[in-house]
mmCIF file with all atom_site columns, C-alpha atoms in Angstrom:
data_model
loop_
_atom_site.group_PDB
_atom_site.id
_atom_site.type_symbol
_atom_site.label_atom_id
_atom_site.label_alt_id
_atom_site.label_comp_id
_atom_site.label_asym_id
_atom_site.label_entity_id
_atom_site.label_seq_id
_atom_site.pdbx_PDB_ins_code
_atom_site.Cartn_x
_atom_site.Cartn_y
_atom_site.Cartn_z
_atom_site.occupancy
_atom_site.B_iso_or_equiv
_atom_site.pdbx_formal_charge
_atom_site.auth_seq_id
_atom_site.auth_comp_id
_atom_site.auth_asym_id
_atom_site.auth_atom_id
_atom_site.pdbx_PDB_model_num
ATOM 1   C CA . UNK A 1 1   ? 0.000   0.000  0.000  1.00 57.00 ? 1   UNK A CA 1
ATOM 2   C CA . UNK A 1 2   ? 1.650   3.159  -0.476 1.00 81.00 ? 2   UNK A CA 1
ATOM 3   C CA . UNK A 1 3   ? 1.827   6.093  1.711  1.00 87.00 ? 3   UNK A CA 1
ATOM 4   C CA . UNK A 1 4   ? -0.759  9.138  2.113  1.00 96.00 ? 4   UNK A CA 1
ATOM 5   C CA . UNK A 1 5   ? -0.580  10.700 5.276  1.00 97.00 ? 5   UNK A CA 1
ATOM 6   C CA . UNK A 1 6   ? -3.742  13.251 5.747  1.00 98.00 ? 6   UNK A CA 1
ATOM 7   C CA . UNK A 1 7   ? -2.896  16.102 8.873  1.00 98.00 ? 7   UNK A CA 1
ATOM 8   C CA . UNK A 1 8   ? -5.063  16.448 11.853 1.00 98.00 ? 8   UNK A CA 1
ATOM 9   C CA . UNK A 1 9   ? -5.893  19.153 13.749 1.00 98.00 ? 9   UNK A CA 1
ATOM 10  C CA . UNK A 1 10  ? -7.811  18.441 16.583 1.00 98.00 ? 10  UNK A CA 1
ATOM 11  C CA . UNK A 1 11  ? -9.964  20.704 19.163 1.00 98.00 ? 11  UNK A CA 1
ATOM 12  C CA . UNK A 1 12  ? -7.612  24.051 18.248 1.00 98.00 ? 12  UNK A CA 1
ATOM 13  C CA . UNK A 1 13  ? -10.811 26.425 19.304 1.00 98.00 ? 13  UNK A CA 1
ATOM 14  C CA . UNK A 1 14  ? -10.869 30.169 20.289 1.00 98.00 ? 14  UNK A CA 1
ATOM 15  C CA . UNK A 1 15  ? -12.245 29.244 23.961 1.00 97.00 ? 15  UNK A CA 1
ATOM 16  C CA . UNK A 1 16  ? -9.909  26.728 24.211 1.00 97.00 ? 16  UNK A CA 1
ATOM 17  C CA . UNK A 1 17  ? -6.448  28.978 23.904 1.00 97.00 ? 17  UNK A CA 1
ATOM 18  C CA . UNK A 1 18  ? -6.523  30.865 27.479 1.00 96.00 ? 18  UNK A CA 1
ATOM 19  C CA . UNK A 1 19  ? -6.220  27.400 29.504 1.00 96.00 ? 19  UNK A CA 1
ATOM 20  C CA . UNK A 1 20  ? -3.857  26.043 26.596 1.00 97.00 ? 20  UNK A CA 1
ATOM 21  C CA . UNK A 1 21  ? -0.261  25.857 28.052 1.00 97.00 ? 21  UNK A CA 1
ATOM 22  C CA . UNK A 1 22  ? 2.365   27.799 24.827 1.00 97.00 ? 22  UNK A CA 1
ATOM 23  C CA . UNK A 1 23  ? -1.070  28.293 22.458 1.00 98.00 ? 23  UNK A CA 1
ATOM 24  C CA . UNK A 1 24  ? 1.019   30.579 20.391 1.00 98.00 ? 24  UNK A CA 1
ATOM 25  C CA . UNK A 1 25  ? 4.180   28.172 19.817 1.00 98.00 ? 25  UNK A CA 1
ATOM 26  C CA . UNK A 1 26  ? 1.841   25.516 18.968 1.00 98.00 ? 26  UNK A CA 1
ATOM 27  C CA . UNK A 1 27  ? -0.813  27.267 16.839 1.00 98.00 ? 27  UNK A CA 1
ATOM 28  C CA . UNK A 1 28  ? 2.561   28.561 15.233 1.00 98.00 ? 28  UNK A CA 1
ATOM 29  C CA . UNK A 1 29  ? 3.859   24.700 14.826 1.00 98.00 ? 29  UNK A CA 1
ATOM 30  C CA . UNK A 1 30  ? 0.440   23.338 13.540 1.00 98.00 ? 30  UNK A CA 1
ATOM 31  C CA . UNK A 1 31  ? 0.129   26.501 10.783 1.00 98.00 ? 31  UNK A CA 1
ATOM 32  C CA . UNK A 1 32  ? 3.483   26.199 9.797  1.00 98.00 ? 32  UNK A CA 1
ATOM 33  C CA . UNK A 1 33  ? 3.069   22.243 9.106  1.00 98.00 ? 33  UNK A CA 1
ATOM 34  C CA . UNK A 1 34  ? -0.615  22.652 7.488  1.00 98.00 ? 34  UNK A CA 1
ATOM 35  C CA . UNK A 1 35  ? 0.694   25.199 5.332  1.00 97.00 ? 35  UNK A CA 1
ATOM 36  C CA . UNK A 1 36  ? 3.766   22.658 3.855  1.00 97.00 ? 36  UNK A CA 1
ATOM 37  C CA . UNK A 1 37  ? 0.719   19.698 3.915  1.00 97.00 ? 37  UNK A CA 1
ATOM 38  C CA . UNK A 1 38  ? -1.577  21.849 1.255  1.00 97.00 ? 38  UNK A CA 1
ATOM 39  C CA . UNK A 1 39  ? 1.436   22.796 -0.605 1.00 96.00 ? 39  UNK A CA 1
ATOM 40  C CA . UNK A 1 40  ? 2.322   18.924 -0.947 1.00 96.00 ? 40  UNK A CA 1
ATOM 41  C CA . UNK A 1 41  ? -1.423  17.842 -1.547 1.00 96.00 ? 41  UNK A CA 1
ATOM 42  C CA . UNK A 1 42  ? -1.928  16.297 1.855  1.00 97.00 ? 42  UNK A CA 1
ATOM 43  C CA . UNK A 1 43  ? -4.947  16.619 3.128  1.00 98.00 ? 43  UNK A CA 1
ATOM 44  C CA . UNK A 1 44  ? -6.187  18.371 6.453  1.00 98.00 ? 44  UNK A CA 1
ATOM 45  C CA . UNK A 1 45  ? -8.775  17.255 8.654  1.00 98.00 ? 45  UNK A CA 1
ATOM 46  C CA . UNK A 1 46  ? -9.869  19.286 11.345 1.00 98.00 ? 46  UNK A CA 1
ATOM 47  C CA . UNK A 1 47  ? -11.306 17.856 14.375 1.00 98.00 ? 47  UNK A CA 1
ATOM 48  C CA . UNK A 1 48  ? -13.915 20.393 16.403 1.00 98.00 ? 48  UNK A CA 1
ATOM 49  C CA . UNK A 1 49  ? -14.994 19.566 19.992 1.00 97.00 ? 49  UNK A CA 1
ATOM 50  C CA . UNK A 1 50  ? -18.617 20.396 20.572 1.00 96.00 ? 50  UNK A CA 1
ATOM 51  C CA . UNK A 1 51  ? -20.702 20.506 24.040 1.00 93.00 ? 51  UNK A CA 1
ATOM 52  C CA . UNK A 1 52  ? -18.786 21.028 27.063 1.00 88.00 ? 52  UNK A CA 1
ATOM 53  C CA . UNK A 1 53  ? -18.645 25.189 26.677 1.00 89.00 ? 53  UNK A CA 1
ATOM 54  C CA . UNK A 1 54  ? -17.831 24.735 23.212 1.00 95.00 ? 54  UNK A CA 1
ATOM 55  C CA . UNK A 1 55  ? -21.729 25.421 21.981 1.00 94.00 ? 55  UNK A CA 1
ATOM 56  C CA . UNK A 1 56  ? -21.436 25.489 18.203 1.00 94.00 ? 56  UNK A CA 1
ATOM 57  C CA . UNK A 1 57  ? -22.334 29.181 16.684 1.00 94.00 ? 57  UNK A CA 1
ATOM 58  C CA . UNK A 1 58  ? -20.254 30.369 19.433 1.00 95.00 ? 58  UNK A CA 1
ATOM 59  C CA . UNK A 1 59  ? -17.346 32.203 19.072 1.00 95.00 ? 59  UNK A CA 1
ATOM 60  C CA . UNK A 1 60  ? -15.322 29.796 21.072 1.00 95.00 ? 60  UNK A CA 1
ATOM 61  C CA . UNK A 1 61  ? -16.146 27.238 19.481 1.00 96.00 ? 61  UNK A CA 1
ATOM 62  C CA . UNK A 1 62  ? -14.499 28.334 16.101 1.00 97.00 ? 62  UNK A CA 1
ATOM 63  C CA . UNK A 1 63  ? -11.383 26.874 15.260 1.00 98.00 ? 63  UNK A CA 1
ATOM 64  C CA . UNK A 1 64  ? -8.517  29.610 15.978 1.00 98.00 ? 64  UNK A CA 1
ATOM 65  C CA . UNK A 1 65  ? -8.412  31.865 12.931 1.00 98.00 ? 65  UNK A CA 1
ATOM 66  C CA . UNK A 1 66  ? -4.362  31.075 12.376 1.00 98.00 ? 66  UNK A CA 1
ATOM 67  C CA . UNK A 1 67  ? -6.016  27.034 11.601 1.00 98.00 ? 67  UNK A CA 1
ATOM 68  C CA . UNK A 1 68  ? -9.461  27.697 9.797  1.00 97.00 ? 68  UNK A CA 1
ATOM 69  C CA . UNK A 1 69  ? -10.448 24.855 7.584  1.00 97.00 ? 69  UNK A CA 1
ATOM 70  C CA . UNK A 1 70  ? -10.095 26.270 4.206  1.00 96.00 ? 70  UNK A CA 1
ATOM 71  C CA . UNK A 1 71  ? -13.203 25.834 2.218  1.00 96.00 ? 71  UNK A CA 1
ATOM 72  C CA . UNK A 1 72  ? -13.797 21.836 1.492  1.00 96.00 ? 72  UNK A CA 1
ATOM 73  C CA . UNK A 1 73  ? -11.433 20.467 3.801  1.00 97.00 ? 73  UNK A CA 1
ATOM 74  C CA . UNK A 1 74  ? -13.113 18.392 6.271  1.00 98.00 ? 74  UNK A CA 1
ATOM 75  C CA . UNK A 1 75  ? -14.235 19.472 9.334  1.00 98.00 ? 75  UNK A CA 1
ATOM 76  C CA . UNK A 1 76  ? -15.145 16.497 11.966 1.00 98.00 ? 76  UNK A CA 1
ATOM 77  C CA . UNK A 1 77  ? -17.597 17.348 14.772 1.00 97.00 ? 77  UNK A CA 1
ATOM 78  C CA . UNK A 1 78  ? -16.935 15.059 17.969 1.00 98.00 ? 78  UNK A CA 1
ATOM 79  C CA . UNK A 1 79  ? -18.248 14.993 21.215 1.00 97.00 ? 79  UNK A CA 1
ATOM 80  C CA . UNK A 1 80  ? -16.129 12.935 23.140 1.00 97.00 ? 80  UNK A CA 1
ATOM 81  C CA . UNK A 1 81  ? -11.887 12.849 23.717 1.00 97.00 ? 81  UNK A CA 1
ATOM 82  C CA . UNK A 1 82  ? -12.262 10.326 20.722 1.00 98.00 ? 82  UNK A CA 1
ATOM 83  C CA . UNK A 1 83  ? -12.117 11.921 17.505 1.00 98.00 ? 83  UNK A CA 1
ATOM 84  C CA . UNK A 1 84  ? -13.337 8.384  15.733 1.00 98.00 ? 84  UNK A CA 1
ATOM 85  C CA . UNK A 1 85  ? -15.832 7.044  18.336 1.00 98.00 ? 85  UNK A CA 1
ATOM 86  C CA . UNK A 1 86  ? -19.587 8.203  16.591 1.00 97.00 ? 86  UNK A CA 1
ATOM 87  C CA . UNK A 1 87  ? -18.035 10.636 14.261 1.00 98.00 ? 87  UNK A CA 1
ATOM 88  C CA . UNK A 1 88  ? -17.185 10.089 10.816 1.00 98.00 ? 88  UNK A CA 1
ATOM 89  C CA . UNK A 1 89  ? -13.642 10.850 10.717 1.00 98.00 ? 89  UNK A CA 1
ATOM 90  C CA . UNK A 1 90  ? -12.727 6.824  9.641  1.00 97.00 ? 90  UNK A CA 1
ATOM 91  C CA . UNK A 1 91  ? -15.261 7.465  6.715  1.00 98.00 ? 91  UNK A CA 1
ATOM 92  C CA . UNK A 1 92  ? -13.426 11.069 5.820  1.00 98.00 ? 92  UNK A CA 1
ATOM 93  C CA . UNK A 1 93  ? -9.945  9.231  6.183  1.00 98.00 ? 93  UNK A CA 1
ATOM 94  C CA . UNK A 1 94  ? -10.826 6.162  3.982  1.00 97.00 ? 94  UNK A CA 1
ATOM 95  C CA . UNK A 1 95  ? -12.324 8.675  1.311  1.00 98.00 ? 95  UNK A CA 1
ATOM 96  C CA . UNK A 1 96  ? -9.089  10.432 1.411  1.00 97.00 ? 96  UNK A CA 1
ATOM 97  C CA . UNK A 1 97  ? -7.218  6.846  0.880  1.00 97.00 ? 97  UNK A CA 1
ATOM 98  C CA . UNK A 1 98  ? -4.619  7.921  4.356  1.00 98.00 ? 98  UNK A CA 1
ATOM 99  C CA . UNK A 1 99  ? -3.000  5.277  5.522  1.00 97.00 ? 99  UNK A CA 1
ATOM 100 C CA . UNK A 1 100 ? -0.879  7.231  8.338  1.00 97.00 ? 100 UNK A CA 1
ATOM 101 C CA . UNK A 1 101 ? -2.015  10.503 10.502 1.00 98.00 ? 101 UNK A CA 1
ATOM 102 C CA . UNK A 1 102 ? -0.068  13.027 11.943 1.00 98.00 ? 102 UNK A CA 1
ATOM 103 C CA . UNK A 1 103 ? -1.937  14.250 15.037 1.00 98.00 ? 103 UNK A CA 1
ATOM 104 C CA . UNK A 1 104 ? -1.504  17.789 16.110 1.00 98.00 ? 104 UNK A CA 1
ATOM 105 C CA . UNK A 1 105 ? -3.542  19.707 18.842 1.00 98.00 ? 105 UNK A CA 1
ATOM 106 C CA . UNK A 1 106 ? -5.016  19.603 22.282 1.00 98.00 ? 106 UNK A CA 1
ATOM 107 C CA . UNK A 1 107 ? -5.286  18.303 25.171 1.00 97.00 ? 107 UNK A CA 1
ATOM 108 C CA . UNK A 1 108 ? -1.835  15.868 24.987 1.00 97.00 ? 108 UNK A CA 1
ATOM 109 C CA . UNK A 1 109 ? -2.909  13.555 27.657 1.00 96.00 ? 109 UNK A CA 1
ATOM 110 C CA . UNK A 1 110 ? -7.154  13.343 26.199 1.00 96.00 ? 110 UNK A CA 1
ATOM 111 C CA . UNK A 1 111 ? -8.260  14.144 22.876 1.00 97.00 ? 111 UNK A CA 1
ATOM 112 C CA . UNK A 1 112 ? -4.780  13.939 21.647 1.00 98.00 ? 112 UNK A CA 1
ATOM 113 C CA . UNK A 1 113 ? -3.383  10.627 23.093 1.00 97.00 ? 113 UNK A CA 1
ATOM 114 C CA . UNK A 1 114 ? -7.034  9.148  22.430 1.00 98.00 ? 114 UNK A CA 1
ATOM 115 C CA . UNK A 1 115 ? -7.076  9.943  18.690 1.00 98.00 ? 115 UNK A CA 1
ATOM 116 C CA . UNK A 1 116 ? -3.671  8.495  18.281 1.00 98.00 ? 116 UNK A CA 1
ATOM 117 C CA . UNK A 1 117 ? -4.350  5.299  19.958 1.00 97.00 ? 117 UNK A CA 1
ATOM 118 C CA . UNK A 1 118 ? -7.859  4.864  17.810 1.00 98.00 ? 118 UNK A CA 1
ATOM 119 C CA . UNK A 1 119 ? -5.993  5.430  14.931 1.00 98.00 ? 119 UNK A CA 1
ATOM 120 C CA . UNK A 1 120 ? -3.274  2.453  15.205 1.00 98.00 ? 120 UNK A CA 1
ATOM 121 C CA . UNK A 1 121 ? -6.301  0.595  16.391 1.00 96.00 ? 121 UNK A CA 1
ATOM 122 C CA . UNK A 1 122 ? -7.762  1.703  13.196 1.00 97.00 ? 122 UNK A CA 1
ATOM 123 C CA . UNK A 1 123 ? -4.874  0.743  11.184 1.00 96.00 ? 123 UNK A CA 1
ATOM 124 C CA . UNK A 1 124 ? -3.210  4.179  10.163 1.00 97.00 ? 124 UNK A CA 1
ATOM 125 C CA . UNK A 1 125 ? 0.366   4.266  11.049 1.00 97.00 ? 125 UNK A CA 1
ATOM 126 C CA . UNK A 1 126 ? 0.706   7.440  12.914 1.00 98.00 ? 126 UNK A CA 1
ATOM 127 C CA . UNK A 1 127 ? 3.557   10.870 13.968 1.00 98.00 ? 127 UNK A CA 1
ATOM 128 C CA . UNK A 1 128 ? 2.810   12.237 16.294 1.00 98.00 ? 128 UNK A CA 1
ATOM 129 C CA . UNK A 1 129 ? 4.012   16.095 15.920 1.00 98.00 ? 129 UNK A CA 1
ATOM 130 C CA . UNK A 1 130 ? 6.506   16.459 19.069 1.00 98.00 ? 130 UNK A CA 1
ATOM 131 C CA . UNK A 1 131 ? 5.774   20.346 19.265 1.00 98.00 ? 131 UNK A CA 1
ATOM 132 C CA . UNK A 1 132 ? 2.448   20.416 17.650 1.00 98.00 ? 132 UNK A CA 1
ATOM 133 C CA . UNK A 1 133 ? 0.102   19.178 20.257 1.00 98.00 ? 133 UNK A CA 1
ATOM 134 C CA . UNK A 1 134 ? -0.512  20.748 23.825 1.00 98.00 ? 134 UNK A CA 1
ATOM 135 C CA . UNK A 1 135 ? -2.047  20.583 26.984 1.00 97.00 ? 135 UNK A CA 1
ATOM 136 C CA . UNK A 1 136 ? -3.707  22.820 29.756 1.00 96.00 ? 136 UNK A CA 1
ATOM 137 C CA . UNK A 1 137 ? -2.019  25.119 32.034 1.00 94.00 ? 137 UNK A CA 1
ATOM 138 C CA . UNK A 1 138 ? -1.253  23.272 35.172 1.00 85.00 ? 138 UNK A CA 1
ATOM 139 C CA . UNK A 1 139 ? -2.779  24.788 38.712 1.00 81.00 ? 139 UNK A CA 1
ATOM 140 C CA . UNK A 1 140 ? 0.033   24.685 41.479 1.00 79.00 ? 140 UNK A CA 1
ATOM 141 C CA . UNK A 1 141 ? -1.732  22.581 44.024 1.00 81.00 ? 141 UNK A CA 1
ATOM 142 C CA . UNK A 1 142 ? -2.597  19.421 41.762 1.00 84.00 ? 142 UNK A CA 1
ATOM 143 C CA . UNK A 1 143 ? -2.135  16.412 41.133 1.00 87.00 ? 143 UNK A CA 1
ATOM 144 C CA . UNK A 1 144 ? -1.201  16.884 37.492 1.00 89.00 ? 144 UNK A CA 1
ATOM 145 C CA . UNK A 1 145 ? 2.359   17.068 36.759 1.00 91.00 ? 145 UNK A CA 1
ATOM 146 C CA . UNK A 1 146 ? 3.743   19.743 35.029 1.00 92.00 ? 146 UNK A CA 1
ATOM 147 C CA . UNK A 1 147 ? 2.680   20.673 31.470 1.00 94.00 ? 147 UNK A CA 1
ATOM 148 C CA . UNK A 1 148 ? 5.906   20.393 29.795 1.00 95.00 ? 148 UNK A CA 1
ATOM 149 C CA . UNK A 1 149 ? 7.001   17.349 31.483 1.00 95.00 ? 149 UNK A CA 1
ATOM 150 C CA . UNK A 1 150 ? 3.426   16.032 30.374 1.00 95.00 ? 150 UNK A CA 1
ATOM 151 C CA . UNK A 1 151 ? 4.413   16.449 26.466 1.00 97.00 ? 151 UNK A CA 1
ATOM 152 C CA . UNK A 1 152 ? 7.663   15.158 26.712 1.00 97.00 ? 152 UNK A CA 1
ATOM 153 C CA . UNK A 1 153 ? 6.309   12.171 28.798 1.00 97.00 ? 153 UNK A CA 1
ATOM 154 C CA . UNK A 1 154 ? 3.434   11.603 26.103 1.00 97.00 ? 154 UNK A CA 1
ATOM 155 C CA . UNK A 1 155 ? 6.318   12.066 23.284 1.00 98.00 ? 155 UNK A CA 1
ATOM 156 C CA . UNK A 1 156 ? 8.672   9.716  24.773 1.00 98.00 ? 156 UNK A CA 1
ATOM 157 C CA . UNK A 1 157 ? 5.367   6.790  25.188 1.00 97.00 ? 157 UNK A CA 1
ATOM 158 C CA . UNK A 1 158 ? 4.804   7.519  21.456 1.00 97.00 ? 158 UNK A CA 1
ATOM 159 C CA . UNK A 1 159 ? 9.163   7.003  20.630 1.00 97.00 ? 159 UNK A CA 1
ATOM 160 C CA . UNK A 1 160 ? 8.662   3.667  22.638 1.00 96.00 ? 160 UNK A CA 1
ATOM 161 C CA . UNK A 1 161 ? 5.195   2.512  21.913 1.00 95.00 ? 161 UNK A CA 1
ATOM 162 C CA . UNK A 1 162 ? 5.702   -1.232 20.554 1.00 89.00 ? 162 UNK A CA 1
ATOM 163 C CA . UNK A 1 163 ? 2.291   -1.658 18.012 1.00 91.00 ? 163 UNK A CA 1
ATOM 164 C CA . UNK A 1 164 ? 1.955   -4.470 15.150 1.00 91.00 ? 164 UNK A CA 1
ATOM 165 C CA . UNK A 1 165 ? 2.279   -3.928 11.651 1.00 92.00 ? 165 UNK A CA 1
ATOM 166 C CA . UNK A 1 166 ? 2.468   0.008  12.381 1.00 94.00 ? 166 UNK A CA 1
ATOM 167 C CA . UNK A 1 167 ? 5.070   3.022  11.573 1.00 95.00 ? 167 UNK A CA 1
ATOM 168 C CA . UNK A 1 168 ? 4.885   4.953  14.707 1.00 97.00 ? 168 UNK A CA 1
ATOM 169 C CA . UNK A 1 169 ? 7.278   8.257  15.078 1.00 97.00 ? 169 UNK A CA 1
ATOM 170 C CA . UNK A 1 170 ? 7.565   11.112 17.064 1.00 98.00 ? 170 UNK A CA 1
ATOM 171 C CA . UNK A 1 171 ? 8.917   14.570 14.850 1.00 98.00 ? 171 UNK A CA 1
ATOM 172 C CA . UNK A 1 172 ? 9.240   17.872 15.667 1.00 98.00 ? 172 UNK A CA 1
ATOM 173 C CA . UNK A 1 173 ? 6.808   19.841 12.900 1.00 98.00 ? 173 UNK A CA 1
ATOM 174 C CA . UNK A 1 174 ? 10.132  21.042 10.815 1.00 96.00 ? 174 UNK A CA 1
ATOM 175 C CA . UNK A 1 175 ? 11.281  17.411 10.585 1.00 97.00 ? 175 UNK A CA 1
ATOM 176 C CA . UNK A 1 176 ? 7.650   16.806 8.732  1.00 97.00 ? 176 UNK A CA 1
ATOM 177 C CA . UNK A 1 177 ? 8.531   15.241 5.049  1.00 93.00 ? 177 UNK A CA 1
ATOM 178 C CA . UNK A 1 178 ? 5.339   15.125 3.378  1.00 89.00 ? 178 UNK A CA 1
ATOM 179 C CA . UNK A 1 179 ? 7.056   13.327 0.272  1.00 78.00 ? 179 UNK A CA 1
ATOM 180 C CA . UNK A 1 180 ? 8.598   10.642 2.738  1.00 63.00 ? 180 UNK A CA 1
ATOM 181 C CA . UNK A 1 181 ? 7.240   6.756  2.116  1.00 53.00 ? 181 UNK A CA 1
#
């Protein structure tokens, strides 16, 4: 089978940015790479959390202006951390022909890391973009462990992660080859 990875951009929404730990480094990471995947024909999907504070018509819910779906690309509505589960994102990537998807966005340790395993469940080989996914600003006082030590820890699962018959990598967004089998 050859390769055709499609870009995903999941739950990057305007109410979503002020509890978003480095929003601009990361909505800067994610354009950047979206930007290279048009020019190289890839497609991108963007994932949109609704309920929760995100009512849809809302101005938070709209995806960041720096990441609006241009017009046609696909735009998945979910409702749950799991982009796939009662959405029709398998039906958009199998339309698309993608056999691998790079996952980009937020929250690292829910929507993120939920997608990602789905999709090798699914079988899509994955990369998941080192500095291209995020997660909340962390409270002093919690239980949570620091936000950039929660990245790195979800990057390093995703270096390690041992699952059959799949290409799994972790790249930084510049490392991104579009072209690359």
């Amino acid at each position: 089978m050859s390769h055709a990875p499609a870009l995903l951009v999941i739950d990057m929404q305007n109410a979503l940015l002020p509890v978003m730990h480095r929003p601009a480094a990361t909505v800067a990471a994610i354009a950047g790479l979206r930007t290279r995947a048009r020019a190289a024909g890839v497609p991108v999907v963007t994932v949109q959390h609704h309920g929760g504070g995100l009512e849809p018509g809302t101005d938070g819910w709209r995806v960041v202006p720096e990441l609006d779906p241009a017009p046609g690309e696909p735009l998945v509505a979910k409702t749950t951390a799991d982009a796939f589960l009662r959405t029709d994102l398998d039906t958009v990537l199998g339309s698309l022909g993608v056999t691998e998807v790079l996952i980009t966005g937020f929250a690292t340790e829910n929507c993120v890391e939920t997608t990602a395993r789905q999709a090798l469940s699914r079988g899509f080989d994955l990369v998941l973009v080192a500095d291209g996914h995020t997660t909340s600003v962390r409270d002093e006082g919690t239980d949570f462990v620091p936000a950039d030590q929660s990245i790195a820890h979800h990057n390093e699962i995703y270096r390690h992660i041992d699952f059959p018959d799949r290409r799994v990598r972790v790249l930084p967004a510049v490392e991104v080859d579009f072209s690359a089998g």
